[in-house]
Coordinates of C-alpha atoms in Angstrom, one line a residue:
M1 CA 12.7 -48.3 -22.9
K2 CA 14.7 -45.1 -22.2
Q3 CA 12.2 -43.1 -24.3
A4 CA 9.2 -44.6 -22.4
L5 CA 10.9 -43.8 -19.1
A6 CA 11.6 -40.2 -20.2
E7 CA 8.0 -39.8 -21.3
L8 CA 6.7 -41.2 -17.9
M9 CA 8.9 -38.7 -16.0
R10 CA 7.6 -35.8 -18.2
M11 CA 4.0 -36.8 -17.5
S12 CA 4.8 -37.0 -13.8
R13 CA 6.1 -33.4 -13.8
I14 CA 3.0 -32.3 -15.7
C15 CA 0.8 -33.9 -13.1
R16 CA 2.7 -32.2 -10.3
M17 CA 2.3 -28.9 -12.0
V18 CA -1.5 -29.4 -12.5
F19 CA -1.8 -30.3 -8.8
A20 CA 0.0 -27.2 -7.8
T21 CA -2.2 -25.1 -10.1
C22 CA -5.3 -26.6 -8.6
L23 CA -4.1 -26.0 -5.1
G24 CA -3.3 -22.4 -5.9
S25 CA -6.7 -22.0 -7.5
F26 CA -8.4 -23.3 -4.3
I27 CA -6.5 -20.6 -2.3
L28 CA -7.5 -18.0 -4.8
V29 CA -11.2 -19.0 -4.6
I30 CA -11.1 -18.4 -0.8
F31 CA -9.9 -14.8 -1.4
Y32 CA -12.2 -14.3 -4.4
F33 CA -15.4 -15.0 -2.5
Q34 CA -14.2 -12.8 0.4
S35 CA -13.4 -10.0 -2.0
M36 CA -16.7 -10.2 -3.9
F37 CA -18.8 -9.5 -0.9
Q38 CA -16.8 -7.7 1.8
P39 CA -16.3 -4.4 0.1
V40 CA -20.0 -3.8 -0.6
M41 CA -21.2 -4.8 2.9
R42 CA -21.3 -2.5 5.9
R43 CA -20.5 -4.3 9.1
N44 CA -23.2 -4.7 11.7
P45 CA -21.6 -2.9 14.7
F46 CA -23.6 -5.0 17.1
V47 CA -22.2 -8.4 15.9
V48 CA -19.2 -9.4 17.9
D49 CA -18.1 -12.5 15.9
G50 CA -16.3 -13.8 19.0
C51 CA -13.3 -11.6 18.2
C52 CA -12.9 -9.7 21.3
R53 CA -11.0 -10.1 24.5
K54 CA -13.3 -11.0 27.4
G55 CA -14.7 -8.0 29.2
S56 CA -13.4 -5.4 26.7
R57 CA -14.3 -3.7 23.4
N58 CA -11.9 -3.9 20.6
A59 CA -11.0 -1.1 18.1
L60 CA -13.4 -2.5 15.5
Q61 CA -16.4 -2.2 17.8
E62 CA -15.4 1.3 18.9
L63 CA -15.1 2.4 15.3
Y64 CA -18.6 1.2 14.2
N65 CA -20.4 1.8 17.4
P66 CA -18.5 4.5 19.4
T67 CA -19.1 4.8 23.1
Q68 CA -16.9 8.0 23.3
P69 CA -18.9 11.0 22.1
E70 CA -15.9 12.7 20.6
L71 CA -15.4 9.8 18.2
S72 CA -18.9 9.9 16.7
G73 CA -18.1 12.8 14.3
A74 CA -15.0 11.0 13.0
A75 CA -17.0 7.8 12.5
V76 CA -19.2 9.7 10.0
L77 CA -16.2 11.0 8.1
H78 CA -14.6 7.5 7.9
Q79 CA -17.9 6.0 6.7
A80 CA -17.8 8.5 3.8
R81 CA -14.3 7.5 2.9
R82 CA -15.2 3.8 3.0
D83 CA -18.2 4.5 0.7
Q84 CA -15.9 6.4 -1.7
V85 CA -13.6 3.3 -2.0
V86 CA -16.5 1.0 -2.5
D87 CA -18.1 3.1 -5.2
A88 CA -14.8 3.5 -7.1
C89 CA -14.2 -0.3 -6.9
R90 CA -17.7 -1.0 -8.2
V91 CA -17.2 1.2 -11.2
Y92 CA -13.8 -0.2 -11.9
S93 CA -15.1 -3.8 -11.6
A94 CA -17.9 -3.1 -14.0
S95 CA -15.6 -1.6 -16.6
S96 CA -12.7 -4.1 -16.3
R97 CA -12.5 -7.6 -17.7
K98 CA -9.7 -8.5 -15.4
R99 CA -10.6 -10.8 -12.5
R100 CA -7.9 -10.2 -9.9
V101 CA -7.9 -12.5 -6.8
L102 CA -5.4 -12.5 -3.9
T103 CA -3.0 -15.0 -2.6
P104 CA -1.1 -14.8 0.7
G105 CA 1.9 -13.4 -1.3
D106 CA -0.2 -10.3 -1.9
L107 CA -0.5 -9.6 1.8
K108 CA 3.1 -8.8 2.7
H109 CA 2.3 -5.1 3.3
L110 CA -0.3 -5.9 5.9
V111 CA 1.2 -5.6 9.4
V112 CA -0.6 -7.5 12.1
D113 CA -0.9 -6.4 15.8
E114 CA -2.4 -9.4 17.7
D115 CA -2.7 -7.6 21.0
H116 CA -4.9 -4.8 19.7
E117 CA -6.5 -6.7 16.8
L118 CA -5.2 -4.3 14.2
I119 CA -4.0 -4.8 10.6
Y120 CA -2.1 -1.9 9.0
C121 CA -1.3 -1.8 5.3
Y122 CA 1.8 0.3 5.0
V123 CA 2.3 2.5 1.9
P124 CA 5.8 3.9 1.4
K125 CA 6.0 7.7 1.4
V126 CA 2.9 8.0 3.5
A127 CA 4.5 8.2 7.0
C128 CA 5.0 4.5 7.0
T129 CA 8.3 4.7 9.0
N130 CA 6.5 6.4 11.9
W131 CA 3.6 4.0 11.6
K132 CA 5.9 1.0 11.7
R133 CA 7.5 2.6 14.8
V134 CA 4.1 2.9 16.4
M135 CA 3.2 -0.7 15.5
M136 CA 6.5 -1.8 17.1
V137 CA 5.4 0.0 20.3
L138 CA 1.9 -1.6 20.2
T139 CA 3.3 -5.1 19.5
G140 CA 6.4 -4.8 21.7
R141 CA 4.6 -5.6 25.0
G142 CA 6.6 -3.0 26.9
K143 CA 9.9 -3.3 25.0
Y144 CA 9.3 0.2 23.5
S145 CA 7.4 3.2 24.9
D146 CA 8.5 6.1 22.6
P147 CA 8.2 5.5 18.9
M148 CA 10.9 8.1 18.1
E149 CA 13.4 6.2 20.2
I150 CA 13.3 3.5 17.5
P151 CA 15.9 4.1 14.8
S152 CA 14.3 4.5 11.3
N153 CA 16.3 1.6 9.9
E154 CA 15.2 -0.7 12.7
A155 CA 11.6 0.1 11.9
H156 CA 12.1 -1.4 8.4
V157 CA 13.7 -4.7 9.6
P158 CA 11.1 -7.3 8.4
S159 CA 11.5 -9.5 11.4
N160 CA 10.4 -6.7 13.8
L161 CA 6.8 -6.9 12.7
K162 CA 4.6 -9.7 11.6
T163 CA 2.8 -9.5 8.3
L164 CA -0.4 -11.2 7.2
N165 CA 1.2 -13.4 4.6
Q166 CA 3.0 -15.3 7.4
Y167 CA -0.3 -16.9 8.6
S168 CA -2.2 -19.9 7.4
I169 CA -5.2 -19.4 5.1
A170 CA -7.7 -19.9 7.9
E171 CA -5.8 -17.5 10.2
I172 CA -5.7 -14.9 7.4
N173 CA -9.4 -15.1 6.8
H174 CA -10.1 -14.9 10.6
R175 CA -8.0 -11.7 11.0
L176 CA -9.4 -10.1 7.8
K177 CA -12.9 -10.7 9.2
N178 CA -12.4 -9.7 12.9
Y179 CA -9.5 -7.2 13.1
L180 CA -9.7 -3.4 12.3
K181 CA -7.9 -2.9 9.0
F182 CA -6.6 0.5 8.1
L183 CA -4.2 2.3 5.7
F184 CA -3.0 5.8 5.1
V185 CA -3.0 7.4 1.6
R186 CA -1.7 10.6 0.0
E187 CA -2.3 12.7 -3.0
P188 CA -0.8 10.3 -5.7
F189 CA 1.5 12.8 -7.5
E190 CA 2.8 14.3 -4.2
R191 CA 3.6 10.8 -3.1
L192 CA 5.3 10.1 -6.5
V193 CA 7.5 13.2 -6.4
S194 CA 8.3 12.5 -2.8
A195 CA 9.5 9.0 -3.8
Y196 CA 11.6 10.5 -6.6
R197 CA 13.2 13.2 -4.4
N198 CA 14.0 10.6 -1.7
K199 CA 15.4 7.8 -3.9
F200 CA 17.1 9.7 -6.7
T201 CA 18.2 13.1 -5.4
L202 CA 19.9 12.1 -2.1
K203 CA 23.4 10.8 -2.2
Y204 CA 22.9 8.2 0.5
N205 CA 20.4 6.2 -1.5
S206 CA 23.1 4.7 -3.7
S207 CA 21.4 1.3 -3.7
F208 CA 18.4 2.8 -5.6
H209 CA 20.8 4.6 -7.9
K210 CA 22.5 1.3 -8.8
R211 CA 19.3 -0.7 -9.0
F212 CA 17.0 1.7 -10.8
G213 CA 19.0 4.8 -11.8
T214 CA 21.5 3.0 -14.0
R215 CA 18.7 1.2 -15.8
I216 CA 16.8 4.5 -16.3
V217 CA 19.9 6.3 -17.6
R218 CA 20.7 3.5 -20.0
R219 CA 17.2 3.4 -21.4
Y220 CA 16.2 7.0 -21.7
R221 CA 19.3 9.2 -21.8
K222 CA 21.0 9.9 -25.1
N223 CA 24.8 10.3 -25.0
A224 CA 25.0 9.4 -21.3
T225 CA 28.4 9.7 -19.6
Q226 CA 30.2 6.6 -18.4
E227 CA 29.8 7.9 -14.8
A228 CA 26.1 8.2 -15.2
L229 CA 25.8 4.7 -16.7
L230 CA 27.9 3.3 -13.9
N231 CA 26.3 5.2 -10.9
G232 CA 22.8 6.2 -12.0
A233 CA 23.0 9.0 -9.4
D234 CA 21.6 11.9 -11.4
V235 CA 18.2 10.6 -12.8
K236 CA 16.0 13.5 -14.0
F237 CA 12.3 13.5 -13.1
K238 CA 11.5 13.5 -16.9
E239 CA 13.5 10.2 -17.2
F240 CA 11.8 8.8 -14.2
A241 CA 8.4 9.6 -15.6
E242 CA 9.4 8.0 -18.9
Y243 CA 10.5 4.9 -17.1
L244 CA 7.1 4.6 -15.2
V245 CA 4.9 4.9 -18.3
D246 CA 7.1 2.7 -20.6
P247 CA 5.3 -0.7 -21.4
A248 CA 8.8 -2.3 -21.0
T249 CA 8.7 -1.4 -17.3
Q250 CA 5.4 -3.1 -16.8
R251 CA 6.9 -6.2 -18.4
D252 CA 9.8 -6.1 -16.0
G253 CA 7.3 -7.0 -13.2
P254 CA 5.6 -5.1 -10.4
L255 CA 6.7 -1.5 -9.7
N256 CA 8.9 -0.9 -6.7
E257 CA 6.8 -0.3 -3.6
H258 CA 7.8 3.3 -3.3
W259 CA 6.1 4.3 -6.5
Q260 CA 3.6 1.4 -6.8
T261 CA -0.1 2.4 -6.6
V262 CA -2.0 2.0 -3.3
Y263 CA -4.4 -0.1 -5.3
Q264 CA -1.7 -2.7 -6.0
L265 CA 0.0 -2.5 -2.6
C266 CA -3.1 -2.8 -0.3
H267 CA -5.8 -4.2 -2.6
P268 CA -8.7 -2.1 -1.3
C269 CA -11.1 -3.5 -3.9
H270 CA -10.5 -7.0 -2.4
I271 CA -9.9 -6.2 1.3
H272 CA -12.5 -4.1 3.1
Y273 CA -10.5 -1.5 5.0
D274 CA -12.4 -0.1 8.0
M275 CA -10.5 3.1 8.1
V276 CA -8.7 5.2 5.4
G277 CA -6.4 7.8 6.9
K278 CA -5.0 10.6 4.9
Y279 CA -1.5 12.2 4.9
E280 CA -3.1 15.6 4.7
T281 CA -4.8 15.0 8.1
L282 CA -2.1 12.6 9.4
E283 CA -1.8 13.4 13.0
E284 CA -5.6 13.8 13.5
D285 CA -6.4 10.5 11.7
A286 CA -3.5 8.6 13.3
N287 CA -4.4 9.6 16.8
Y288 CA -8.0 8.7 16.1
V289 CA -6.7 5.1 15.4
L290 CA -4.8 5.1 18.7
R291 CA -7.9 6.3 20.6
L292 CA -10.0 3.5 19.0
V293 CA -7.3 1.1 20.3
G294 CA -7.5 2.5 23.8
V295 CA -4.0 3.9 24.0
G296 CA -4.6 7.5 23.1
E297 CA -3.7 8.8 26.5
S298 CA -0.3 7.0 26.6
L299 CA 0.8 7.0 23.0
R300 CA 0.7 9.8 20.4
F301 CA 1.6 9.6 16.8
P302 CA 5.0 11.4 16.1
S303 CA 5.0 14.8 14.6
Y304 CA 6.8 15.2 11.2
A305 CA 9.0 17.9 9.7
K306 CA 6.6 19.9 7.6
S307 CA 9.5 22.0 6.2
T308 CA 10.9 19.0 4.3
R309 CA 7.7 17.5 3.0
T310 CA 6.8 17.5 -0.7
T311 CA 4.1 20.0 -1.3
D312 CA 1.5 20.6 -4.1
A313 CA 3.5 23.6 -5.4
M314 CA 6.7 21.5 -5.5
T315 CA 4.9 18.7 -7.3
A316 CA 3.5 21.2 -9.9
Q317 CA 7.1 22.4 -10.5
F318 CA 8.3 18.9 -11.2
F319 CA 5.3 18.1 -13.5
S320 CA 6.0 21.3 -15.5
N321 CA 9.2 19.7 -16.8
I322 CA 7.5 16.7 -18.4
S323 CA 5.4 16.5 -21.6
T324 CA 1.6 16.6 -21.8
Q325 CA 1.7 13.0 -23.0
Q326 CA 3.7 11.9 -20.0
Q327 CA 1.3 13.8 -17.7
I328 CA -1.7 12.0 -19.2
Q329 CA 0.1 8.6 -19.0
L330 CA 1.0 9.1 -15.4
Y331 CA -2.6 10.1 -14.5
Q332 CA -3.9 6.9 -16.2
L333 CA -1.3 4.9 -14.2
Y334 CA -2.5 6.4 -10.8
K335 CA -6.1 7.1 -11.8
L336 CA -7.6 4.5 -9.4
D337 CA -5.8 6.0 -6.5
F338 CA -7.2 9.4 -7.3
L339 CA -10.7 8.1 -7.6
M340 CA -10.8 5.7 -4.7
F341 CA -9.4 8.2 -2.2
N342 CA -11.3 11.2 -3.5
Y343 CA -8.3 13.3 -4.8
S344 CA -9.1 15.9 -7.4
I345 CA -7.3 16.1 -10.7
P346 CA -4.5 18.6 -10.0
S347 CA -5.0 22.0 -11.5
Y348 CA -1.5 22.0 -13.0
L349 CA -2.2 18.8 -15.0
R350 CA -2.5 19.2 -18.8
L351 CA -5.0 16.5 -19.9
D352 CA -6.1 18.0 -23.2

């Protein structure tokens, strides 16, 4: 009798698991069909889809059918950037056997502004602190007026901004269809070196030293001192590169967001981004977004300290300290970001 009861309970658990799997598959199918068709379609700028506030144009309409003459030239540039993403995704899809579909859990980097019908996918080390500040101004309904008055740590408090994964499936699909979706990208290796410098060479980032530095030192440094094993505060870029390309790191789970690829953070082959801004033209592209929203006269994107930014020359110096094999492996890891966002292979890279 006890054996029969145990068997019955086991079958019940299996049934619940099957049900959960089927429900999850249903959610995935919704995103799958959206991702199949949206990236290769250009929006009809004359179709409103019922998304707009009565008596006004939203940012999406202004992007695809600008009424301001000064925005027309930029519209051509951003169409070219969208086409580049679509072409790269099509090539990748044709060459890959993997079928990746999204769930709400993949959408935690997409910040939503209901008032201005915007969705911003934030990418760490691409001015995301200032963009979060701007989004707090836009969504604050008068609480904030100057982005730079918002402390940087407050900009990263999750409860201060709403992300797309917090909505229902129907609400997610509605916003993906009707809101202007944008992201900002950066030359992949400059972004990578910037993340390394910020997280492993500054004393105040002890949490990263403990969480990642100790693991990296333990795995890749011969004859490490007890202090290095305990604190992980002096990770070398060569050790960081070895950590990134090690298959064991991939088995540990997704990379940390600061060095994860844009492809994995924002899913541009599944989500049709209306605008791709670039770090290299940050202020110009950011203020273009604000003009599309209609707040360009009252809100400007904050300037940044160019003297402290990671440059191409600085990146080349860091890459000169790693092996050719590591350079090739790192390029393969970030190759899609290079291709999708039209970044050339760096001249300092040794790929042969």
